[in-house]
Coordinates of C-alpha atoms in Angstrom, one line a residue:
Chain A
M2 CA 30.4 -29.4 -67.7
N3 CA 30.7 -26.4 -69.3
K4 CA 30.2 -28.0 -72.8
L5 CA 27.2 -29.7 -70.9
I6 CA 25.2 -26.3 -71.1
P7 CA 24.1 -24.9 -74.5
I8 CA 24.3 -29.1 -74.8
L9 CA 21.0 -28.9 -71.9
I10 CA 19.7 -25.5 -73.5
I11 CA 19.5 -26.4 -77.1
L12 CA 17.5 -29.6 -75.8
G13 CA 15.6 -27.9 -73.8
A14 CA 14.0 -25.2 -76.5
A15 CA 14.0 -28.0 -78.5
A16 CA 11.7 -30.0 -76.2
A17 CA 9.8 -26.1 -75.4
A18 CA 9.0 -25.6 -79.0
I19 CA 7.9 -29.2 -79.5
V20 CA 5.2 -28.7 -76.6
G21 CA 4.2 -25.4 -77.4
W22 CA 3.4 -25.8 -80.4
K23 CA 1.4 -28.8 -80.8
L24 CA -0.6 -27.0 -78.1
V25 CA -1.0 -24.2 -79.7
S26 CA -1.9 -26.1 -83.0
T27 CA -4.4 -28.1 -81.0
G28 CA -5.7 -25.0 -80.1
Q29 CA -5.6 -26.0 -76.8
I30 CA -3.1 -22.7 -75.9
G31 CA -5.0 -19.2 -78.2
M32 CA -7.6 -19.7 -80.5
P33 CA -10.4 -22.0 -79.2
V34 CA -10.8 -25.7 -80.5
L35 CA -14.7 -25.7 -82.3
P36 CA -15.7 -28.0 -84.2
G37 CA -15.4 -26.0 -87.9
T38 CA -16.7 -22.6 -86.7
Y39 CA -20.1 -24.1 -85.2
Q40 CA -20.7 -23.7 -81.9
A41 CA -19.6 -26.3 -78.9
T42 CA -22.9 -28.5 -78.2
P43 CA -23.4 -27.7 -74.6
T44 CA -23.8 -30.6 -71.9
P45 CA -27.6 -30.1 -70.2
V46 CA -27.4 -28.8 -66.5
S47 CA -29.2 -30.5 -63.6
V48 CA -30.3 -29.3 -60.6
A49 CA -29.9 -30.3 -57.1
P50 CA -32.9 -32.4 -55.4
D51 CA -32.1 -29.4 -52.1
A52 CA -32.0 -26.2 -55.1
T53 CA -33.2 -22.8 -54.4
T54 CA -35.3 -21.5 -56.7
N55 CA -32.5 -18.6 -57.1
E56 CA -30.3 -22.0 -57.7
M57 CA -33.3 -23.4 -60.1
M58 CA -33.2 -19.7 -61.7
G59 CA -29.0 -20.0 -62.3
A60 CA -29.3 -23.0 -64.1
L61 CA -32.7 -21.6 -66.1
E62 CA -29.9 -19.2 -67.3
K63 CA -27.1 -21.8 -68.8
T64 CA -29.5 -22.0 -71.6
V65 CA -30.1 -18.3 -73.0
D66 CA -28.1 -18.2 -76.4
D67 CA -27.4 -16.4 -79.3
G68 CA -29.7 -19.1 -81.4
G69 CA -27.0 -19.1 -83.2
Q70 CA -26.6 -15.9 -84.6
S71 CA -22.4 -16.3 -84.2
D72 CA -22.4 -19.2 -86.8
L73 CA -25.0 -17.1 -89.2
L74 CA -22.3 -14.2 -88.5
Q75 CA -19.3 -16.1 -89.4
L76 CA -21.0 -17.1 -92.4
E77 CA -21.5 -14.0 -93.2
L78 CA -18.0 -12.9 -93.1
E79 CA -16.7 -15.9 -95.2
A80 CA -19.0 -14.9 -98.3
K81 CA -17.8 -11.9 -98.2
G82 CA -14.7 -13.9 -99.5
L83 CA -17.6 -14.7 -103.2
Chain B
M181 CA 29.6 -37.3 -70.6
S182 CA 28.1 -39.0 -73.3
G183 CA 26.2 -40.8 -70.8
K184 CA 24.9 -37.7 -68.8
I185 CA 23.3 -36.4 -71.7
L186 CA 22.4 -40.1 -73.0
V187 CA 20.1 -39.2 -69.3
L188 CA 19.2 -36.0 -70.0
V189 CA 17.8 -36.6 -73.9
A190 CA 16.2 -39.4 -71.9
S191 CA 13.8 -37.6 -69.1
L192 CA 12.9 -34.6 -71.6
F193 CA 11.2 -37.2 -74.0
L194 CA 9.4 -38.3 -70.9
I195 CA 8.3 -34.9 -69.8
T196 CA 6.9 -34.4 -73.3
T197 CA 5.6 -37.2 -74.2
P198 CA 2.3 -37.4 -71.5
V199 CA 1.9 -33.6 -72.8
L200 CA 2.1 -34.6 -76.5
A201 CA -0.6 -37.5 -75.7
K202 CA -2.8 -35.5 -73.5
T203 CA -3.2 -32.9 -76.4
E204 CA -3.9 -36.6 -79.0
S205 CA -6.4 -37.7 -77.0
G206 CA -8.3 -34.3 -76.7
Q207 CA -8.7 -34.7 -80.4
L208 CA -10.0 -37.6 -80.6
R209 CA -12.5 -37.4 -78.3
E210 CA -13.5 -34.4 -79.9
R211 CA -13.7 -35.5 -83.1
I212 CA -16.2 -38.1 -81.5
K213 CA -18.4 -36.0 -80.4
E214 CA -18.6 -34.1 -83.1
T215 CA -19.2 -37.7 -85.1
L216 CA -21.8 -38.7 -82.7
S217 CA -23.6 -35.2 -82.8
F218 CA -24.6 -35.3 -86.5
G219 CA -26.4 -38.8 -85.7
D220 CA -30.3 -39.5 -87.1
E221 CA -32.3 -41.4 -89.3
R222 CA -32.5 -38.7 -91.5
K223 CA -28.3 -38.4 -92.3
D224 CA -28.2 -40.1 -95.8
E225 CA -31.1 -38.2 -96.8
R226 CA -29.4 -35.0 -95.9
E227 CA -25.9 -35.9 -97.2
A228 CA -27.2 -36.8 -100.2
S229 CA -29.5 -33.2 -101.0
K230 CA -25.9 -31.8 -99.8
A231 CA -23.7 -33.0 -102.7
A232 CA -26.5 -32.7 -104.5
K233 CA -26.1 -28.9 -104.1
L234 CA -22.5 -28.9 -103.9
A235 CA -23.1 -31.1 -107.9
K236 CA -23.9 -27.5 -108.9
L237 CA -21.1 -25.7 -108.6
Q238 CA -18.9 -27.9 -110.1
T239 CA -19.5 -25.0 -113.2
I240 CA -17.8 -22.7 -111.2
K241 CA -14.8 -21.8 -113.3
D242 CA -12.8 -19.9 -110.6
E243 CA -11.7 -22.8 -108.4
R244 CA -10.9 -20.1 -105.6
R245 CA -14.5 -18.9 -105.5
K246 CA -15.4 -23.0 -106.2
A247 CA -13.9 -23.8 -102.7
L248 CA -15.3 -21.3 -100.8
A249 CA -18.6 -21.8 -102.2
E250 CA -18.3 -25.4 -101.4
K251 CA -17.8 -25.1 -97.8
L252 CA -20.2 -22.1 -97.6
V253 CA -23.1 -24.7 -98.7
T254 CA -21.9 -27.6 -96.6
K255 CA -21.8 -25.1 -93.5
M256 CA -25.4 -24.1 -93.9
C257 CA -26.4 -27.9 -94.8
D258 CA -24.7 -28.8 -91.7
L259 CA -26.0 -26.0 -89.7
P260 CA -29.4 -26.8 -89.1
A261 CA -29.1 -30.3 -87.9
R262 CA -25.9 -29.4 -84.8
R263 CA -28.4 -26.0 -84.2
A264 CA -31.3 -28.5 -83.4
E265 CA -28.7 -30.4 -81.1
V266 CA -28.0 -26.7 -79.4
F267 CA -31.3 -26.4 -78.9
S268 CA -32.7 -30.0 -77.9
R269 CA -30.4 -29.5 -74.8
H270 CA -31.3 -26.7 -73.8
L271 CA -34.8 -27.7 -73.9
Q272 CA -33.7 -31.6 -71.6
S273 CA -31.9 -28.8 -69.1
M274 CA -35.4 -27.6 -69.1
T275 CA -37.0 -30.8 -69.0
N276 CA -34.8 -31.1 -65.2
I277 CA -35.0 -28.1 -64.5
L278 CA -39.0 -28.0 -64.6
G279 CA -38.9 -31.9 -62.9
R280 CA -37.8 -30.7 -59.6
V281 CA -40.0 -27.4 -59.6
E282 CA -42.8 -29.6 -59.8
T283 CA -41.6 -32.0 -56.8
K284 CA -40.7 -29.3 -54.6
G285 CA -44.2 -26.9 -55.6
A286 CA -46.6 -30.6 -55.3
G287 CA -50.5 -29.9 -54.2
D288 CA -49.8 -26.0 -55.2
A289 CA -52.7 -25.6 -57.8
A290 CA -50.7 -22.4 -58.9
V291 CA -47.8 -24.2 -59.3
T292 CA -48.7 -27.6 -60.9
A293 CA -51.1 -24.6 -63.3
A294 CA -47.5 -22.7 -64.5
V295 CA -45.7 -27.0 -64.6
A296 CA -48.5 -27.5 -67.0
K297 CA -47.7 -24.9 -68.5
A298 CA -44.2 -24.9 -69.2
E299 CA -44.3 -28.4 -70.0
T300 CA -46.6 -27.3 -73.0
A301 CA -44.2 -25.1 -73.9
I302 CA -41.3 -27.5 -73.7
A303 CA -43.3 -29.5 -76.3
D304 CA -44.0 -26.8 -78.3
A305 CA -40.5 -25.8 -79.2
Q306 CA -39.0 -29.5 -78.9
A307 CA -41.9 -30.2 -81.7
A308 CA -39.8 -26.9 -84.5
V309 CA -36.6 -28.5 -83.3
D310 CA -37.3 -31.4 -84.5
A311 CA -39.2 -30.2 -87.5
M312 CA -35.6 -28.1 -88.5
A313 CA -33.4 -31.2 -87.7
K314 CA -35.5 -33.5 -89.9
S315 CA -36.0 -30.3 -92.5
D316 CA -34.6 -30.5 -96.3
C317 CA -31.4 -28.5 -96.6
V318 CA -32.3 -24.0 -97.1
V319 CA -29.5 -24.1 -99.3
K320 CA -31.0 -22.8 -103.3
I321 CA -28.0 -22.8 -105.8
T322 CA -28.0 -23.2 -109.2
G323 CA -24.5 -23.5 -110.8
E324 CA -24.9 -20.0 -112.4
D325 CA -21.3 -18.0 -111.8
E326 CA -22.8 -14.8 -111.8
K327 CA -26.2 -15.7 -109.3
L328 CA -23.7 -17.4 -107.1
G329 CA -23.5 -14.3 -104.6
K330 CA -27.1 -13.8 -104.4
E331 CA -27.7 -17.3 -103.9
V332 CA -25.8 -18.2 -101.0
S333 CA -26.7 -14.5 -99.8
S334 CA -30.9 -15.3 -99.5
S335 CA -29.7 -19.0 -98.4
R336 CA -28.1 -17.9 -95.9
L337 CA -31.4 -15.5 -94.8
A338 CA -33.6 -18.2 -95.0
L339 CA -31.3 -20.6 -92.8
A340 CA -31.2 -17.3 -89.7
D341 CA -35.4 -16.9 -90.5
Q342 CA -35.2 -21.0 -90.0
F343 CA -33.3 -20.4 -86.5
K344 CA -35.1 -17.3 -85.5
Q345 CA -38.5 -19.0 -86.0
V346 CA -37.3 -22.4 -83.6
Q347 CA -35.7 -19.9 -81.1
A348 CA -38.4 -17.9 -80.6
K349 CA -40.1 -21.0 -79.3
V350 CA -37.1 -22.4 -77.5
K351 CA -37.4 -18.5 -75.9
T352 CA -41.4 -18.7 -75.1
A353 CA -39.9 -22.4 -73.4
R354 CA -37.4 -20.8 -71.5
K355 CA -40.2 -18.1 -70.2
A356 CA -42.6 -20.4 -68.7
V357 CA -39.9 -22.5 -66.7
S358 CA -39.0 -18.9 -65.6
D359 CA -42.5 -18.5 -64.7
A360 CA -43.4 -21.9 -62.8
I361 CA -39.7 -20.5 -60.5
R362 CA -41.1 -17.9 -59.8
V363 CA -44.7 -19.3 -58.7
L364 CA -42.7 -21.9 -56.4
A365 CA -40.3 -19.2 -55.0
R366 CA -43.9 -17.3 -54.2
F367 CA -45.8 -21.3 -52.4
L368 CA -42.1 -21.8 -50.7
G369 CA -41.3 -18.2 -49.5
E370 CA -38.5 -17.7 -51.3
S371 CA -37.2 -14.4 -52.3
V372 CA -38.5 -14.3 -55.7
P373 CA -36.0 -14.2 -58.2
A374 CA -35.7 -12.3 -61.3
E375 CA -37.5 -13.5 -64.8
V376 CA -34.5 -15.9 -66.7
S377 CA -32.6 -13.3 -70.0
E378 CA -34.1 -12.5 -72.6
T379 CA -30.3 -12.5 -74.6
P380 CA -27.1 -13.9 -72.9
K381 CA -25.0 -12.2 -70.6
P382 CA -21.5 -10.6 -72.5
T383 CA -18.4 -12.5 -71.3
P384 CA -16.7 -10.0 -69.0
T385 CA -12.8 -8.9 -71.1
P386 CA -10.6 -9.8 -68.6
T387 CA -8.7 -6.4 -67.9
L388 CA -4.3 -7.6 -67.9

């Protein structure tokens, strides 16, 4: 039994390292996954037939974005390396 | 003893495999989504235009600068189509919302007029978005090493200007939909919601 404990610890650490590395490398934890540096494409919103005007305005609020400013800023930062 | 170890190793393998499989399928979905978003009838022309601009960069001697310039030119040529996709999704959302406004406010002249105004604004914005999606790459590159920085900078500014013009029309459409919702609220006797925001609301940073 005593010999088994170190083996278990090593195997557990190896498994955790593999899973951790995959999660970080695929961006599921840590850095967000974005296609290149582009903003993600949103899913169109819809409203329920019985939605109140307040709920409609809430749905409309989801269409507000920066108009691509963050993508342009990313370009500007990268262009400094030229 | 060795039997127990074998069972443990097999258990660990079984635990980790689904997690790894999930991450691979997530990556694939992202890749498919990315590919689909580029699909339109002018993709080949845009790709040819981009390739011509990238070819001009082959005269740059410094490999690091050349690689970076290629990356930037590729992004600048791809961005309008991607931004057009984002704007189109927003306009689609606005159309969905406006449909509800129209249904709930049917028969009221003020609501009908506000809906018609918003429909015109959305159509105007969509035309601008379509034009941007079909436009040629705004990047202007001569391939002269000493001009590279300035050319990339001015190309980026041209892109920013292109985005700004289309965004202004999308904002007008959003404001018109917001107005229609407020007119509907008055008609239904609901409390009138505040106008839609002009810019994104800042996301609060979580505190530990």
